[in-house]
C-alpha cells in the first residue's frame, strides 16, 4: 500500500506492507531509531511521537493510518546542532537513567507543555501517565519538565 507522510519536515512516499506499525516504519524504513519499541502494546510510551501535533503511541498505530499526516520524532526535536530546551532540561536535571524511555518522555513532555505552558507537578505527573520509566526516575523527569517550562517561558 502506498503512503505519503512528512516526518521531521521531510516528505516520504513508500509502498509498504499494510500491517507494519508506524514505529516499525520509522525505525526500519526511515532508520529513525530514536523511537523505541518497548511493550508493543501502547503501555510503556517509549514509542511516543507526534502525529499532526499531538502525541501518539507509534507501536500500535499502523503506518497506513498516518498517510497524509505530519510526524515528529525525537530526531526532529533538536534545532540544528543544538538540543531542544526539553532535551537540555533532561540532561541538566538528570531526567534520564538508562535512557530507554527518554525519547517517549521528551515527546510527551513537549505535548504537555504545548497544551499547558505552566503545568503544576501534579499536572505533569498526570500528563506522563502512559509513559513508564523502568529505572523509576520520575522525580527527575518531572523536575526536568518543570525546568523546561521555565526555559521555554523565559
mmCIF file of C-alpha atoms in Angstrom:
data_model
loop_
_atom_site.group_PDB
_atom_site.id
_atom_site.type_symbol
_atom_site.label_atom_id
_atom_site.label_comp_id
_atom_site.label_asym_id
_atom_site.label_seq_id
_atom_site.Cartn_x
_atom_site.Cartn_y
_atom_site.Cartn_z
ATOM 1 C CA UNK A 1 0.000 0.000 0.000
ATOM 2 C CA UNK A 2 1.363 3.424 -0.924
ATOM 3 C CA UNK A 3 1.684 6.048 1.826
ATOM 4 C CA UNK A 4 2.958 9.602 1.772
ATOM 5 C CA UNK A 5 3.892 11.273 5.032
ATOM 6 C CA UNK A 6 6.043 14.114 6.254
ATOM 7 C CA UNK A 7 8.498 13.133 9.001
ATOM 8 C CA UNK A 8 10.514 15.822 10.776
ATOM 9 C CA UNK A 9 9.821 18.201 7.900
ATOM 10 C CA UNK A 10 10.845 15.820 5.118
ATOM 11 C CA UNK A 11 8.378 14.221 2.677
ATOM 12 C CA UNK A 12 8.424 10.434 2.227
ATOM 13 C CA UNK A 13 6.452 8.133 -0.026
ATOM 14 C CA UNK A 14 6.760 4.359 0.197
ATOM 15 C CA UNK A 15 4.941 1.231 -0.833
ATOM 16 C CA UNK A 16 4.606 -0.659 2.457
ATOM 17 C CA UNK A 17 3.073 -3.789 3.936
ATOM 18 C CA UNK A 18 -0.297 -2.600 5.386
ATOM 19 C CA UNK A 19 0.276 -4.321 8.753
ATOM 20 C CA UNK A 20 3.526 -2.517 9.590
ATOM 21 C CA UNK A 21 3.308 -0.238 12.633
ATOM 22 C CA UNK A 22 4.355 3.395 12.489
ATOM 23 C CA UNK A 23 7.171 2.599 14.931
ATOM 24 C CA UNK A 24 8.480 -0.172 12.666
ATOM 25 C CA UNK A 25 8.182 2.096 9.611
ATOM 26 C CA UNK A 26 10.127 4.887 11.344
ATOM 27 C CA UNK A 27 12.837 2.538 12.623
ATOM 28 C CA UNK A 28 13.211 0.084 9.747
ATOM 29 C CA UNK A 29 12.319 2.096 6.646
ATOM 30 C CA UNK A 30 13.434 5.605 7.624
ATOM 31 C CA UNK A 31 16.189 4.464 10.038
ATOM 32 C CA UNK A 32 14.883 6.836 12.727
ATOM 33 C CA UNK A 33 15.770 4.597 15.655
ATOM 34 C CA UNK A 34 15.114 7.161 18.382
ATOM 35 C CA UNK A 35 11.533 5.922 18.548
ATOM 36 C CA UNK A 36 11.833 2.895 20.810
ATOM 37 C CA UNK A 37 9.584 -0.128 20.906
ATOM 38 C CA UNK A 38 9.211 -1.324 24.477
ATOM 39 C CA UNK A 39 5.972 -3.160 25.136
ATOM 40 C CA UNK A 40 4.427 -3.211 21.639
ATOM 41 C CA UNK A 41 1.008 -2.618 23.256
ATOM 42 C CA UNK A 42 0.919 1.185 23.883
ATOM 43 C CA UNK A 43 1.520 0.562 27.570
ATOM 44 C CA UNK A 44 5.010 1.975 28.132
ATOM 45 C CA UNK A 45 5.099 5.096 25.942
ATOM 46 C CA UNK A 46 8.667 4.678 24.725
ATOM 47 C CA UNK A 47 7.333 4.850 21.146
ATOM 48 C CA UNK A 48 5.605 8.231 21.602
ATOM 49 C CA UNK A 49 5.778 10.521 18.573
ATOM 50 C CA UNK A 50 3.700 13.482 17.425
ATOM 51 C CA UNK A 51 1.096 12.951 14.709
ATOM 52 C CA UNK A 52 -0.222 16.251 13.365
ATOM 53 C CA UNK A 53 0.993 17.927 16.555
ATOM 54 C CA UNK A 54 -0.485 15.534 19.125
ATOM 55 C CA UNK A 55 1.339 12.755 20.943
ATOM 56 C CA UNK A 56 0.559 9.221 19.803
ATOM 57 C CA UNK A 57 1.887 5.739 20.519
ATOM 58 C CA UNK A 58 3.598 4.618 17.321
ATOM 59 C CA UNK A 59 3.765 0.921 18.243
ATOM 60 C CA UNK A 60 0.014 0.355 17.914
ATOM 61 C CA UNK A 61 -0.622 2.836 15.124
ATOM 62 C CA UNK A 62 -0.362 1.413 11.643
ATOM 63 C CA UNK A 63 1.773 3.378 9.224
ATOM 64 C CA UNK A 64 -1.109 3.371 6.726
ATOM 65 C CA UNK A 65 -3.256 5.168 9.331
ATOM 66 C CA UNK A 66 -0.966 8.201 9.175
ATOM 67 C CA UNK A 67 -0.972 8.504 5.386
ATOM 68 C CA UNK A 68 -1.003 12.245 4.647
ATOM 69 C CA UNK A 69 -0.046 13.186 8.218
ATOM 70 C CA UNK A 70 2.904 15.089 9.623
ATOM 71 C CA UNK A 71 5.026 13.125 12.089
ATOM 72 C CA UNK A 72 7.625 14.460 14.502
ATOM 73 C CA UNK A 73 10.042 12.069 16.192
ATOM 74 C CA UNK A 74 12.726 12.655 18.812
ATOM 75 C CA UNK A 75 15.169 13.211 15.932
ATOM 76 C CA UNK A 76 13.062 16.208 14.858
ATOM 77 C CA UNK A 77 13.098 17.934 18.246
ATOM 78 C CA UNK A 78 16.576 19.455 18.077
ATOM 79 C CA UNK A 79 17.150 22.708 16.260
ATOM 80 C CA UNK A 80 20.244 22.279 14.103
ATOM 81 C CA UNK A 81 23.122 21.085 16.259
ATOM 82 C CA UNK A 82 21.576 22.397 19.483
ATOM 83 C CA UNK A 83 19.241 20.423 21.690
ATOM 84 C CA UNK A 84 15.608 21.338 22.233
ATOM 85 C CA UNK A 85 15.053 23.073 25.621
ATOM 86 C CA UNK A 86 13.273 19.933 26.868
ATOM 87 C CA UNK A 87 16.257 17.772 25.901
ATOM 88 C CA UNK A 88 18.596 20.255 27.619
ATOM 89 C CA UNK A 89 16.446 20.180 30.748
ATOM 90 C CA UNK A 90 16.525 16.361 30.836
ATOM 91 C CA UNK A 91 20.312 16.480 30.550
ATOM 92 C CA UNK A 92 20.758 19.208 33.169
ATOM 93 C CA UNK A 93 18.348 17.650 35.692
ATOM 94 C CA UNK A 94 19.395 14.029 35.260
ATOM 95 C CA UNK A 95 15.981 13.226 33.801
ATOM 96 C CA UNK A 96 17.307 10.017 32.313
ATOM 97 C CA UNK A 97 18.969 6.980 33.717
ATOM 98 C CA UNK A 98 19.237 4.126 31.217
ATOM 99 C CA UNK A 99 17.655 6.393 28.565
ATOM 100 C CA UNK A 100 15.298 3.836 27.052
ATOM 101 C CA UNK A 101 12.139 5.761 27.944
ATOM 102 C CA UNK A 102 13.663 9.198 27.337
ATOM 103 C CA UNK A 103 12.560 9.755 23.702
ATOM 104 C CA UNK A 104 8.960 8.973 24.615
ATOM 105 C CA UNK A 105 9.183 11.083 27.777
ATOM 106 C CA UNK A 106 10.559 14.057 25.823
ATOM 107 C CA UNK A 107 7.836 13.772 23.165
ATOM 108 C CA UNK A 108 5.140 13.524 25.834
ATOM 109 C CA UNK A 109 6.686 16.447 27.736
ATOM 110 C CA UNK A 110 6.544 18.551 24.570
ATOM 111 C CA UNK A 111 2.850 17.722 24.221
ATOM 112 C CA UNK A 112 2.211 18.572 27.895
ATOM 113 C CA UNK A 113 3.983 21.937 27.573
ATOM 114 C CA UNK A 114 2.299 22.760 24.264
ATOM 115 C CA UNK A 115 -1.113 22.345 25.877
ATOM 116 C CA UNK A 116 -0.157 23.827 29.263
ATOM 117 C CA UNK A 117 2.931 26.088 29.297
ATOM 118 C CA UNK A 118 2.998 26.267 33.126
ATOM 119 C CA UNK A 119 1.915 22.867 34.442
ATOM 120 C CA UNK A 120 1.928 22.024 38.127
ATOM 121 C CA UNK A 121 3.813 18.978 39.357
ATOM 122 C CA UNK A 122 0.501 17.122 39.602
ATOM 123 C CA UNK A 123 -0.428 18.083 36.023
ATOM 124 C CA UNK A 124 2.960 16.866 34.773
ATOM 125 C CA UNK A 125 2.612 13.563 36.629
ATOM 126 C CA UNK A 126 -0.912 13.142 35.237
ATOM 127 C CA UNK A 127 0.345 14.018 31.721
ATOM 128 C CA UNK A 128 3.051 11.366 31.978
ATOM 129 C CA UNK A 129 0.543 8.596 32.640
ATOM 130 C CA UNK A 130 1.123 6.032 29.932
ATOM 131 C CA UNK A 131 4.881 6.606 29.900
ATOM 132 C CA UNK A 132 6.886 4.273 32.109
ATOM 133 C CA UNK A 133 10.438 4.642 33.329
ATOM 134 C CA UNK A 134 11.839 1.223 34.147
ATOM 135 C CA UNK A 135 14.501 2.900 36.287
ATOM 136 C CA UNK A 136 11.763 4.747 38.246
ATOM 137 C CA UNK A 137 13.428 8.101 37.719
ATOM 138 C CA UNK A 138 10.163 10.009 37.778
ATOM 139 C CA UNK A 139 11.283 12.649 40.277
ATOM 140 C CA UNK A 140 13.999 13.972 37.975
ATOM 141 C CA UNK A 141 11.806 13.577 34.892
ATOM 142 C CA UNK A 142 9.160 15.805 36.479
ATOM 143 C CA UNK A 143 11.880 18.233 37.607
ATOM 144 C CA UNK A 144 13.222 18.293 34.033
ATOM 145 C CA UNK A 145 9.817 19.157 32.589
ATOM 146 C CA UNK A 146 9.349 21.938 35.169
ATOM 147 C CA UNK A 147 12.790 23.290 34.257
ATOM 148 C CA UNK A 148 11.984 23.049 30.538
ATOM 149 C CA UNK A 149 8.774 25.014 31.112
ATOM 150 C CA UNK A 150 10.773 27.756 32.831
ATOM 151 C CA UNK A 151 13.299 27.855 29.961
ATOM 152 C CA UNK A 152 10.646 27.920 27.251
ATOM 153 C CA UNK A 153 8.628 30.628 29.002
ATOM 154 C CA UNK A 154 11.641 32.842 29.816
#
